[in-house]
mmCIF file of C-alpha atoms and ligand atoms in Angstrom:
data_model
loop_
_atom_site.group_PDB
_atom_site.id
_atom_site.type_symbol
_atom_site.label_atom_id
_atom_site.label_comp_id
_atom_site.label_asym_id
_atom_site.label_seq_id
_atom_site.Cartn_x
_atom_site.Cartn_y
_atom_site.Cartn_z
ATOM 1 C CA MET A 1 78.355 94.355 57.448
ATOM 2 C CA PRO A 2 79.277 92.006 54.598
ATOM 3 C CA ILE A 3 82.618 91.005 56.141
ATOM 4 C CA VAL A 4 82.565 88.220 58.699
ATOM 5 C CA ASN A 5 81.839 89.982 62.013
ATOM 6 C CA ARG A 6 84.297 87.966 64.067
ATOM 7 C CA VAL A 7 87.036 89.003 61.626
ATOM 8 C CA ALA A 8 86.551 92.626 62.647
ATOM 9 C CA ASP A 9 87.382 91.522 66.229
ATOM 10 C CA LEU A 10 90.440 89.643 64.989
ATOM 11 C CA GLN A 11 91.665 92.531 62.823
ATOM 12 C CA PRO A 12 94.039 94.099 65.420
ATOM 13 C CA ASP A 13 95.763 90.741 65.961
ATOM 14 C CA ILE A 14 96.055 90.052 62.241
ATOM 15 C CA GLN A 15 97.439 93.548 61.660
ATOM 16 C CA ALA A 16 99.991 93.057 64.447
ATOM 17 C CA TRP A 17 101.146 89.757 62.884
ATOM 18 C CA ARG A 18 101.357 91.468 59.498
ATOM 19 C CA ARG A 19 103.538 94.260 60.835
ATOM 20 C CA ASN A 20 105.721 91.849 62.778
ATOM 21 C CA ILE A 21 106.344 89.826 59.604
ATOM 22 C CA HIS A 22 106.915 93.071 57.687
ATOM 23 C CA GLU A 23 109.689 94.077 60.093
ATOM 24 C CA HIS A 24 111.494 90.781 59.518
ATOM 25 C CA PRO A 25 111.550 90.087 55.769
ATOM 26 C CA GLU A 26 113.210 86.886 54.579
ATOM 27 C CA LEU A 27 114.114 85.782 51.069
ATOM 28 C CA LEU A 28 113.210 82.734 48.983
ATOM 29 C CA TYR A 29 113.560 79.480 50.956
ATOM 30 C CA GLU A 30 115.262 81.183 53.919
ATOM 31 C CA VAL A 31 111.956 82.121 55.556
ATOM 32 C CA HIS A 32 112.880 80.351 58.807
ATOM 33 C CA ARG A 33 111.624 82.988 61.240
ATOM 34 C CA THR A 34 108.397 83.563 59.317
ATOM 35 C CA ALA A 35 107.716 79.818 59.036
ATOM 36 C CA ALA A 36 108.320 79.359 62.786
ATOM 37 C CA PHE A 37 106.007 82.323 63.510
ATOM 38 C CA VAL A 38 103.280 80.741 61.349
ATOM 39 C CA ALA A 39 103.672 77.217 62.764
ATOM 40 C CA GLU A 40 103.597 78.502 66.342
ATOM 41 C CA ARG A 41 100.364 80.353 65.758
ATOM 42 C CA LEU A 42 98.705 77.452 63.939
ATOM 43 C CA ARG A 43 99.458 75.275 66.992
ATOM 44 C CA GLN A 44 98.070 77.950 69.335
ATOM 45 C CA PHE A 45 94.852 78.084 67.295
ATOM 46 C CA GLY A 46 94.412 74.347 67.783
ATOM 47 C CA CYS A 47 94.841 73.169 64.205
ATOM 48 C CA ASP A 48 94.417 69.381 64.058
ATOM 49 C CA GLU A 49 97.732 68.984 62.329
ATOM 50 C CA VAL A 50 100.670 71.331 61.718
ATOM 51 C CA ALA A 51 103.329 70.148 59.285
ATOM 52 C CA THR A 52 106.606 71.974 58.685
ATOM 53 C CA GLY A 53 109.488 71.552 56.275
ATOM 54 C CA LEU A 54 107.444 70.920 53.121
ATOM 55 C CA GLY A 55 109.344 72.452 50.213
ATOM 56 C CA ARG A 56 112.154 73.058 52.752
ATOM 57 C CA THR A 57 110.448 75.821 54.768
ATOM 58 C CA GLY A 58 106.756 75.556 53.862
ATOM 59 C CA VAL A 59 104.150 75.153 56.615
ATOM 60 C CA VAL A 60 100.752 73.436 56.427
ATOM 61 C CA GLY A 61 97.886 73.507 58.906
ATOM 62 C CA VAL A 62 94.894 71.168 58.791
ATOM 63 C CA ILE A 63 91.568 72.216 60.327
ATOM 64 C CA ARG A 64 88.750 69.690 60.537
ATOM 65 C CA GLY A 65 85.166 70.926 60.315
ATOM 66 C CA ARG A 66 82.637 69.774 62.905
ATOM 67 C CA LYS A 67 79.857 68.968 60.432
ATOM 68 C CA PRO A 68 79.525 65.508 58.885
ATOM 69 C CA VAL A 69 80.665 65.077 55.294
ATOM 70 C CA GLY A 70 77.923 63.992 52.893
ATOM 71 C CA ARG A 71 78.383 61.626 49.974
ATOM 72 C CA GLY A 72 79.823 63.291 46.910
ATOM 73 C CA ASP A 73 80.797 66.425 48.806
ATOM 74 C CA ILE A 74 84.119 68.126 48.379
ATOM 75 C CA ARG A 75 86.069 67.032 51.436
ATOM 76 C CA VAL A 76 89.317 68.979 51.379
ATOM 77 C CA ILE A 77 90.254 72.394 50.007
ATOM 78 C CA GLY A 78 93.625 74.099 50.140
ATOM 79 C CA LEU A 79 94.135 77.831 50.730
ATOM 80 C CA ARG A 80 97.560 79.154 49.884
ATOM 81 C CA ALA A 81 99.603 82.168 51.000
ATOM 82 C CA ASP A 82 103.230 83.040 50.230
ATOM 83 C CA MET A 83 105.735 84.121 52.899
ATOM 84 C CA ASP A 84 108.847 85.464 51.137
ATOM 85 C CA ALA A 85 110.075 89.047 50.678
ATOM 86 C CA LEU A 86 112.267 90.771 48.067
ATOM 87 C CA PRO A 87 115.861 92.040 47.825
ATOM 88 C CA ILE A 88 114.767 95.688 47.758
ATOM 89 C CA GLU A 89 115.788 98.551 50.080
ATOM 90 C CA GLU A 90 112.613 99.735 51.779
ATOM 91 C CA ALA A 91 111.806 103.445 51.345
ATOM 92 C CA THR A 92 108.649 103.850 53.438
ATOM 93 C CA SER A 93 109.920 105.197 56.816
ATOM 94 C CA LEU A 94 107.056 103.309 58.463
ATOM 95 C CA PRO A 95 107.431 102.565 62.184
ATOM 96 C CA TYR A 96 107.342 98.854 61.307
ATOM 97 C CA ALA A 97 109.642 99.124 58.266
ATOM 98 C CA SER A 98 112.102 96.354 57.470
ATOM 99 C CA ARG A 99 114.873 95.959 60.044
ATOM 100 C CA THR A 100 117.081 94.239 57.510
ATOM 101 C CA PRO A 101 118.873 96.497 55.026
ATOM 102 C CA GLY A 102 118.310 95.493 51.408
ATOM 103 C CA ARG A 103 115.237 93.379 52.075
ATOM 104 C CA MET A 104 111.570 94.236 52.255
ATOM 105 C CA HIS A 105 108.060 92.889 51.923
ATOM 106 C CA ALA A 106 107.407 94.781 48.690
ATOM 107 C CA CYS A 107 104.845 92.335 47.305
ATOM 108 C CA GLY A 108 102.530 92.133 50.307
ATOM 109 C CA HIS A 109 103.275 88.510 51.156
ATOM 110 C CA ASP A 110 103.348 89.697 54.789
ATOM 111 C CA GLY A 111 99.661 90.589 54.348
ATOM 112 C CA HIS A 112 98.886 87.309 52.556
ATOM 113 C CA THR A 113 100.455 85.297 55.391
ATOM 114 C CA ALA A 114 98.690 87.307 58.112
ATOM 115 C CA MET A 115 95.265 87.092 56.433
ATOM 116 C CA LEU A 116 95.515 83.325 56.024
ATOM 117 C CA LEU A 117 96.592 83.051 59.664
ATOM 118 C CA GLY A 118 93.507 85.102 60.573
ATOM 119 C CA ALA A 119 91.298 82.736 58.591
ATOM 120 C CA ALA A 120 92.975 79.723 60.231
ATOM 121 C CA ARG A 121 92.241 81.155 63.667
ATOM 122 C CA TYR A 122 88.594 81.789 62.831
ATOM 123 C CA LEU A 123 88.127 78.380 61.210
ATOM 124 C CA SER A 124 89.784 76.638 64.176
ATOM 125 C CA GLU A 125 87.395 78.421 66.562
ATOM 126 C CA THR A 126 84.177 77.919 64.631
ATOM 127 C CA ARG A 127 84.682 74.797 62.476
ATOM 128 C CA ASN A 128 81.379 75.546 60.825
ATOM 129 C CA PHE A 129 82.021 73.329 57.799
ATOM 130 C CA ALA A 130 82.376 69.705 56.763
ATOM 131 C CA GLY A 131 85.638 68.067 55.715
ATOM 132 C CA LYS A 132 89.030 69.718 56.030
ATOM 133 C CA ALA A 133 90.480 73.143 55.332
ATOM 134 C CA VAL A 134 94.206 72.988 54.622
ATOM 135 C CA VAL A 135 96.098 76.267 55.010
ATOM 136 C CA ILE A 136 99.305 76.346 52.972
ATOM 137 C CA PHE A 137 102.159 78.790 53.654
ATOM 138 C CA GLN A 138 104.800 78.530 50.977
ATOM 139 C CA PRO A 139 108.335 79.881 50.645
ATOM 140 C CA ALA A 140 110.087 81.196 47.531
ATOM 141 C CA GLU A 141 107.274 82.583 45.399
ATOM 142 C CA GLU A 142 109.627 85.287 44.098
ATOM 143 C CA GLY A 143 111.542 83.250 41.553
ATOM 144 C CA GLY A 144 112.240 80.100 43.559
ATOM 145 C CA ALA A 145 109.171 78.017 42.613
ATOM 146 C CA GLY A 146 108.350 77.266 46.251
ATOM 147 C CA ALA A 147 104.895 76.025 45.216
ATOM 148 C CA ALA A 148 106.493 73.362 42.998
ATOM 149 C CA ALA A 149 108.841 72.383 45.848
ATOM 150 C CA MET A 150 105.897 71.863 48.216
ATOM 151 C CA ILE A 151 104.034 69.804 45.582
ATOM 152 C CA LYS A 152 107.170 67.707 45.088
ATOM 153 C CA ASP A 153 107.201 67.054 48.840
ATOM 154 C CA GLY A 154 103.706 65.589 48.552
ATOM 155 C CA LEU A 155 101.575 68.578 49.600
ATOM 156 C CA LEU A 156 98.529 67.770 47.480
ATOM 157 C CA ASP A 157 98.390 63.993 47.976
ATOM 158 C CA ARG A 158 99.460 63.875 51.603
ATOM 159 C CA PHE A 159 96.627 66.160 52.696
ATOM 160 C CA GLY A 160 94.125 64.936 50.086
ATOM 161 C CA ILE A 161 93.616 68.405 48.631
ATOM 162 C CA GLU A 162 90.859 68.388 45.989
ATOM 163 C CA GLN A 163 90.669 72.081 45.132
ATOM 164 C CA VAL A 164 93.151 74.865 45.750
ATOM 165 C CA TYR A 165 92.749 78.635 45.968
ATOM 166 C CA GLY A 166 95.193 81.528 45.975
ATOM 167 C CA MET A 167 94.943 85.276 46.572
ATOM 168 C CA HIS A 168 97.173 88.274 45.862
ATOM 169 C CA ASN A 169 96.709 91.896 46.839
ATOM 170 C CA GLY A 170 96.197 94.293 43.953
ATOM 171 C CA PRO A 171 97.450 97.912 44.092
ATOM 172 C CA GLY A 172 95.051 100.124 42.156
ATOM 173 C CA ILE A 173 92.070 97.899 42.964
ATOM 174 C CA PRO A 174 89.899 99.699 45.554
ATOM 175 C CA ILE A 175 89.897 98.424 49.134
ATOM 176 C CA GLY A 176 86.961 96.089 49.615
ATOM 177 C CA SER A 177 86.940 95.053 45.940
ATOM 178 C CA PHE A 178 88.109 91.867 44.256
ATOM 179 C CA ALA A 179 89.150 91.094 40.666
ATOM 180 C CA ILE A 180 89.299 87.740 38.929
ATOM 181 C CA ARG A 181 88.750 86.040 35.579
ATOM 182 C CA PRO A 182 88.330 82.454 34.387
ATOM 183 C CA GLY A 183 91.113 81.054 32.182
ATOM 184 C CA PRO A 184 94.604 82.568 31.968
ATOM 185 C CA ILE A 185 95.028 85.289 34.607
ATOM 186 C CA MET A 186 98.836 85.542 34.871
ATOM 187 C CA ALA A 187 101.594 84.784 32.378
ATOM 188 C CA SER A 188 104.280 82.145 32.032
ATOM 189 C CA THR A 189 107.759 83.524 32.751
ATOM 190 C CA ASP A 190 110.683 82.196 30.733
ATOM 191 C CA ALA A 191 114.298 83.328 31.004
ATOM 192 C CA VAL A 192 116.402 84.173 27.956
ATOM 193 C CA ASP A 193 120.201 84.275 28.208
ATOM 194 C CA ILE A 194 122.232 85.107 25.118
ATOM 195 C CA ARG A 195 126.011 85.094 24.841
ATOM 196 C CA ILE A 196 127.568 86.612 21.745
ATOM 197 C CA GLU A 197 131.105 85.688 20.807
ATOM 198 C CA GLY A 198 132.388 88.084 18.141
ATOM 199 C CA ARG A 199 135.986 89.008 17.379
ATOM 200 C CA GLY A 200 137.543 91.800 19.403
ATOM 201 C CA GLY A 201 139.689 94.439 17.815
ATOM 202 C CA HIS A 202 140.688 98.079 17.452
ATOM 203 C CA ALA A 203 137.812 100.532 17.192
ATOM 204 C CA ALA A 204 139.502 102.091 14.157
ATOM 205 C CA ARG A 205 139.761 98.757 12.296
ATOM 206 C CA PRO A 206 136.204 97.412 12.418
ATOM 207 C CA HIS A 207 136.648 95.407 9.204
ATOM 208 C CA THR A 208 139.002 93.053 11.050
ATOM 209 C CA ALA A 209 136.554 92.515 13.937
ATOM 210 C CA ILE A 210 133.115 91.037 14.505
ATOM 211 C CA ASP A 211 131.470 93.693 16.607
ATOM 212 C CA SER A 212 129.584 91.984 19.436
ATOM 213 C CA VAL A 213 127.871 95.299 20.346
ATOM 214 C CA MET A 214 126.427 95.662 16.854
ATOM 215 C CA VAL A 215 125.396 91.996 16.819
ATOM 216 C CA GLY A 216 123.657 92.476 20.161
ATOM 217 C CA ALA A 217 121.918 95.644 18.996
ATOM 218 C CA GLN A 218 120.634 93.843 15.905
ATOM 219 C CA LEU A 219 119.419 90.977 18.042
ATOM 220 C CA VAL A 220 117.533 93.237 20.454
ATOM 221 C CA THR A 221 115.773 94.873 17.513
ATOM 222 C CA ALA A 222 115.145 91.643 15.594
ATOM 223 C CA LEU A 223 113.711 89.914 18.677
ATOM 224 C CA GLN A 224 111.024 92.604 18.879
ATOM 225 C CA SER A 225 109.702 91.417 15.522
ATOM 226 C CA ILE A 226 108.555 88.177 17.200
ATOM 227 C CA VAL A 227 105.754 89.889 19.100
ATOM 228 C CA SER A 228 104.933 92.386 16.346
ATOM 229 C CA ARG A 229 105.155 90.059 13.310
ATOM 230 C CA SER A 230 104.969 86.403 14.409
ATOM 231 C CA VAL A 231 102.399 86.330 17.219
ATOM 232 C CA ASP A 232 98.710 86.663 16.312
ATOM 233 C CA PRO A 233 97.766 90.267 17.205
ATOM 234 C CA LEU A 234 94.786 88.971 19.171
ATOM 235 C CA GLU A 235 97.072 86.863 21.381
ATOM 236 C CA SER A 236 99.464 88.226 24.031
ATOM 237 C CA ALA A 237 103.223 87.990 24.388
ATOM 238 C CA VAL A 238 106.068 90.038 25.833
ATOM 239 C CA VAL A 239 109.745 89.805 24.916
ATOM 240 C CA SER A 240 111.765 92.189 27.101
ATOM 241 C CA MET A 241 115.538 92.186 26.819
ATOM 242 C CA CYS A 242 116.554 93.920 30.046
ATOM 243 C CA GLU A 243 120.323 93.407 30.340
ATOM 244 C CA PHE A 244 122.995 94.182 27.749
ATOM 245 C CA HIS A 245 126.604 93.898 28.899
ATOM 246 C CA ALA A 246 129.532 94.585 26.591
ATOM 247 C CA GLY A 247 132.746 96.529 26.388
ATOM 248 C CA ASN A 248 134.825 98.610 28.770
ATOM 249 C CA ALA A 249 136.799 101.037 26.603
ATOM 250 C CA ARG A 250 135.731 103.518 23.915
ATOM 251 C CA ASN A 251 138.430 102.431 21.473
ATOM 252 C CA VAL A 252 138.034 98.663 21.733
ATOM 253 C CA ILE A 253 135.492 96.550 19.879
ATOM 254 C CA PRO A 254 134.580 93.974 22.530
ATOM 255 C CA GLN A 255 134.920 90.288 21.810
ATOM 256 C CA THR A 256 131.784 89.312 23.722
ATOM 257 C CA ALA A 257 128.396 90.629 24.733
ATOM 258 C CA GLU A 258 125.697 89.237 26.987
ATOM 259 C CA LEU A 259 121.964 89.808 26.825
ATOM 260 C CA LYS A 260 119.348 88.743 29.353
ATOM 261 C CA GLY A 261 115.624 89.018 29.141
ATOM 262 C CA THR A 262 112.235 87.520 29.871
ATOM 263 C CA VAL A 263 109.402 86.093 27.785
ATOM 264 C CA ARG A 264 105.775 86.239 28.970
ATOM 265 C CA THR A 265 102.878 84.424 27.308
ATOM 266 C CA LEU A 266 99.354 83.304 28.190
ATOM 267 C CA THR A 267 98.984 80.026 26.272
ATOM 268 C CA PRO A 268 101.212 76.972 25.657
ATOM 269 C CA GLU A 269 100.896 77.523 21.879
ATOM 270 C CA VAL A 270 102.191 81.099 21.966
ATOM 271 C CA ARG A 271 104.896 80.079 24.432
ATOM 272 C CA GLU A 272 106.036 77.375 21.988
ATOM 273 C CA LEU A 273 105.933 79.787 19.033
ATOM 274 C CA VAL A 274 107.946 82.511 20.782
ATOM 275 C CA GLU A 275 110.630 80.037 21.826
ATOM 276 C CA GLN A 276 110.892 78.647 18.305
ATOM 277 C CA ARG A 277 111.078 82.129 16.713
ATOM 278 C CA LEU A 278 113.688 83.195 19.262
ATOM 279 C CA ARG A 279 115.914 80.312 18.198
ATOM 280 C CA GLU A 280 115.392 81.123 14.520
ATOM 281 C CA VAL A 281 116.139 84.838 14.957
ATOM 282 C CA VAL A 282 119.302 84.065 16.943
ATOM 283 C CA ASP A 283 120.473 81.599 14.267
ATOM 284 C CA GLY A 284 119.701 84.127 11.531
ATOM 285 C CA VAL A 285 121.623 86.966 13.170
ATOM 286 C CA ALA A 286 124.542 84.604 13.820
ATOM 287 C CA ARG A 287 124.674 83.633 10.147
ATOM 288 C CA MET A 288 124.312 87.233 9.013
ATOM 289 C CA THR A 289 127.092 88.587 11.241
ATOM 290 C CA GLY A 290 129.508 85.676 11.587
ATOM 291 C CA ALA A 291 129.306 85.834 15.373
ATOM 292 C CA LYS A 292 128.841 82.736 17.475
ATOM 293 C CA ILE A 293 125.686 83.128 19.538
ATOM 294 C CA ASP A 294 124.630 80.823 22.371
ATOM 295 C CA LEU A 295 121.021 80.946 23.447
ATOM 296 C CA SER A 296 119.630 79.513 26.645
ATOM 297 C CA PHE A 297 115.842 79.541 26.923
ATOM 298 C CA GLU A 298 114.787 78.365 30.342
ATOM 299 C CA ARG A 299 111.160 77.777 31.134
ATOM 300 C CA GLY A 300 110.034 79.312 34.401
ATOM 301 C CA TYR A 301 106.572 79.487 35.963
ATOM 302 C CA PRO A 302 103.705 78.176 33.813
ATOM 303 C CA VAL A 303 100.625 80.259 32.952
ATOM 304 C CA VAL A 304 98.234 80.711 35.893
ATOM 305 C CA VAL A 305 94.992 79.279 34.523
ATOM 306 C CA ASN A 306 91.842 79.668 36.617
ATOM 307 C CA HIS A 307 89.389 76.788 36.317
ATOM 308 C CA ALA A 308 85.893 77.895 35.321
ATOM 309 C CA ALA A 309 83.810 76.188 38.037
ATOM 310 C CA GLN A 310 86.203 77.184 40.834
ATOM 311 C CA THR A 311 86.332 80.763 39.526
ATOM 312 C CA ASP A 312 82.555 80.832 40.001
ATOM 313 C CA ILE A 313 82.995 79.546 43.563
ATOM 314 C CA ALA A 314 85.585 82.280 44.205
ATOM 315 C CA ILE A 315 83.313 84.950 42.716
ATOM 316 C CA ARG A 316 80.437 83.836 44.937
ATOM 317 C CA ALA A 317 82.585 84.044 48.083
ATOM 318 C CA ALA A 318 83.988 87.437 47.056
ATOM 319 C CA ARG A 319 80.498 88.790 46.320
ATOM 320 C CA GLU A 320 79.279 87.718 49.731
ATOM 321 C CA VAL A 321 82.136 89.702 51.283
ATOM 322 C CA ALA A 322 82.335 92.712 48.965
ATOM 323 C CA GLY A 323 78.901 92.962 47.383
ATOM 324 C CA GLU A 324 77.936 92.139 43.798
ATOM 325 C CA SER A 325 79.241 95.382 42.283
ATOM 326 C CA ASN A 326 82.679 95.135 43.904
ATOM 327 C CA VAL A 327 83.805 91.904 42.274
ATOM 328 C CA HIS A 328 85.276 92.791 38.903
ATOM 329 C CA ASP A 329 86.300 90.940 35.813
ATOM 330 C CA MET A 330 89.898 91.777 34.894
ATOM 331 C CA PRO A 331 92.231 91.370 31.924
ATOM 332 C CA PRO A 332 95.123 88.929 32.461
ATOM 333 C CA LEU A 333 98.405 90.295 33.852
ATOM 334 C CA MET A 334 101.739 89.555 32.173
ATOM 335 C CA GLY A 335 103.416 89.094 35.553
ATOM 336 C CA GLY A 336 104.051 85.560 36.804
ATOM 337 C CA GLU A 337 102.983 83.553 39.874
ATOM 338 C CA ASP A 338 104.098 80.106 40.949
ATOM 339 C CA PHE A 339 100.563 79.296 42.121
ATOM 340 C CA ALA A 340 100.379 78.161 38.470
ATOM 341 C CA TYR A 341 101.985 74.865 39.549
ATOM 342 C CA MET A 342 99.153 74.167 41.991
ATOM 343 C CA LEU A 343 96.503 74.937 39.364
ATOM 344 C CA GLU A 344 98.222 72.491 36.993
ATOM 345 C CA GLN A 345 97.594 69.749 39.562
ATOM 346 C CA ARG A 346 94.196 70.623 41.019
ATOM 347 C CA PRO A 347 91.164 72.704 40.025
ATOM 348 C CA GLY A 348 91.097 76.075 41.703
ATOM 349 C CA ALA A 349 91.239 79.829 41.253
ATOM 350 C CA PHE A 350 93.479 82.804 41.955
ATOM 351 C CA ILE A 351 91.902 86.133 42.921
ATOM 352 C CA PHE A 352 93.118 89.707 43.499
ATOM 353 C CA CYS A 353 92.061 91.582 46.638
ATOM 354 C CA GLY A 354 92.090 95.387 46.454
ATOM 355 C CA ASN A 355 95.085 97.132 48.043
ATOM 356 C CA GLY A 356 93.740 100.614 47.300
ATOM 357 C CA ASP A 357 95.804 103.480 45.986
ATOM 358 C CA SER A 358 99.213 102.115 47.073
ATOM 359 C CA ALA A 359 102.602 102.097 45.390
ATOM 360 C CA GLY A 360 102.970 99.235 42.927
ATOM 361 C CA LEU A 361 104.179 95.738 43.745
ATOM 362 C CA HIS A 362 107.978 95.441 44.018
ATOM 363 C CA HIS A 363 108.305 99.227 44.509
ATOM 364 C CA PRO A 364 110.446 100.475 47.450
ATOM 365 C CA ALA A 365 107.527 102.626 48.677
ATOM 366 C CA TYR A 366 104.981 99.793 48.551
ATOM 367 C CA ASP A 367 103.152 98.688 51.690
ATOM 368 C CA PHE A 368 100.396 96.143 52.128
ATOM 369 C CA ASN A 369 97.229 97.993 53.140
ATOM 370 C CA ASP A 370 95.948 96.828 56.528
ATOM 371 C CA GLU A 371 92.454 97.959 55.561
ATOM 372 C CA ALA A 372 92.379 94.998 53.170
ATOM 373 C CA ILE A 373 92.749 92.519 56.037
ATOM 374 C CA VAL A 374 89.075 92.163 56.929
ATOM 375 C CA HIS A 375 88.088 91.655 53.286
ATOM 376 C CA GLY A 376 90.779 89.135 52.374
ATOM 377 C CA THR A 377 90.356 87.161 55.599
ATOM 378 C CA SER A 378 86.562 87.096 55.211
ATOM 379 C CA TYR A 379 86.973 85.854 51.634
ATOM 380 C CA TRP A 380 88.977 82.841 52.828
ATOM 381 C CA ILE A 381 86.354 82.050 55.441
ATOM 382 C CA LYS A 382 83.401 82.298 53.030
ATOM 383 C CA LEU A 383 85.271 80.164 50.538
ATOM 384 C CA VAL A 384 85.668 77.372 53.110
ATOM 385 C CA GLU A 385 82.174 77.624 54.559
ATOM 386 C CA ASN A 386 80.567 77.690 51.073
ATOM 387 C CA THR A 387 82.698 74.985 49.476
ATOM 388 C CA LEU A 388 82.723 72.641 52.439
ATOM 389 C CA ALA A 389 79.058 73.163 53.218
ATOM 390 C CA VAL A 390 76.906 70.228 54.203
HETATM 391 NI NI1 NI B 401 103.644 88.538 45.090
#
């Protein structure tokens, strides 16, 4: 059995924690119940230190190995899970479905939290490593930059974290498999807000108006030329304009229109280029139409960039759990992840753990697959025992 044997014994407990957390989803920084649940268990396991309130509701547990640390060894690694849910109405009819209308664990952070708790319990029992394993439970991954908030509260320095690792479940990746790549693995996420001020008027007298709907339509089309004509075809970028609000009567040309969208890129250079072209296209359409157009381009999560040496460490741990042929290379995803902030500060790697043939992330029918528990938990354990080996 490639998984850690003791983890098979712990599986029912980890699954029960997972389902308990699933029933009680909490959003962004308001993960008070989940954080209390985590902290209570870390204390029960006998962690050497349990810290709460980092990044408002983040929780950290420190577990000291019983082996002596040699000179030049890595002394402290951080393992990170996220705890927050999403504002989605659950459509699973599971016995442990969300008890809160309009909220659900649709990204599997319930599973991430439970698996890291499972690893913390095992590591607290066995302590078969040198140095310290720091388990990090963060709030607000879904758009709130909880990772950055924990870093700002001193997470990395206070606990002396030298390397940091993250894991996400992956629908479509078979159970018992892992996927990872060195370099960029998830995209930066930037927010675009555009407000068009035209001149309202009668639908039958368009020559006296500046039609904000037409200006918006031109903008949506022109912005698509950034990816198709400005970005190197061998690089990656997404510009998706996903909201367009204007008008409320069929015979009135509306004065204003609002557009909202998102930009995804995989390198700082392309990110820079897309922002610059966005500004130029907006200015050009404004000049062409006579409308006044305000653009706000707000940078969100950075690119998640896996460090080469730590990706190798992650691959080794995953192979020990899943077998050589079940650890796959993967193309980058254009979704975002605030683990990017941790990888900007410390070397580390982010890996995907198979969730099998489940509904996609953020889908109302999604559920974390409990069969993944033994694999994900064993990965964390191997990572600690390999990296903090004597
Ligand atoms: Ni997620």
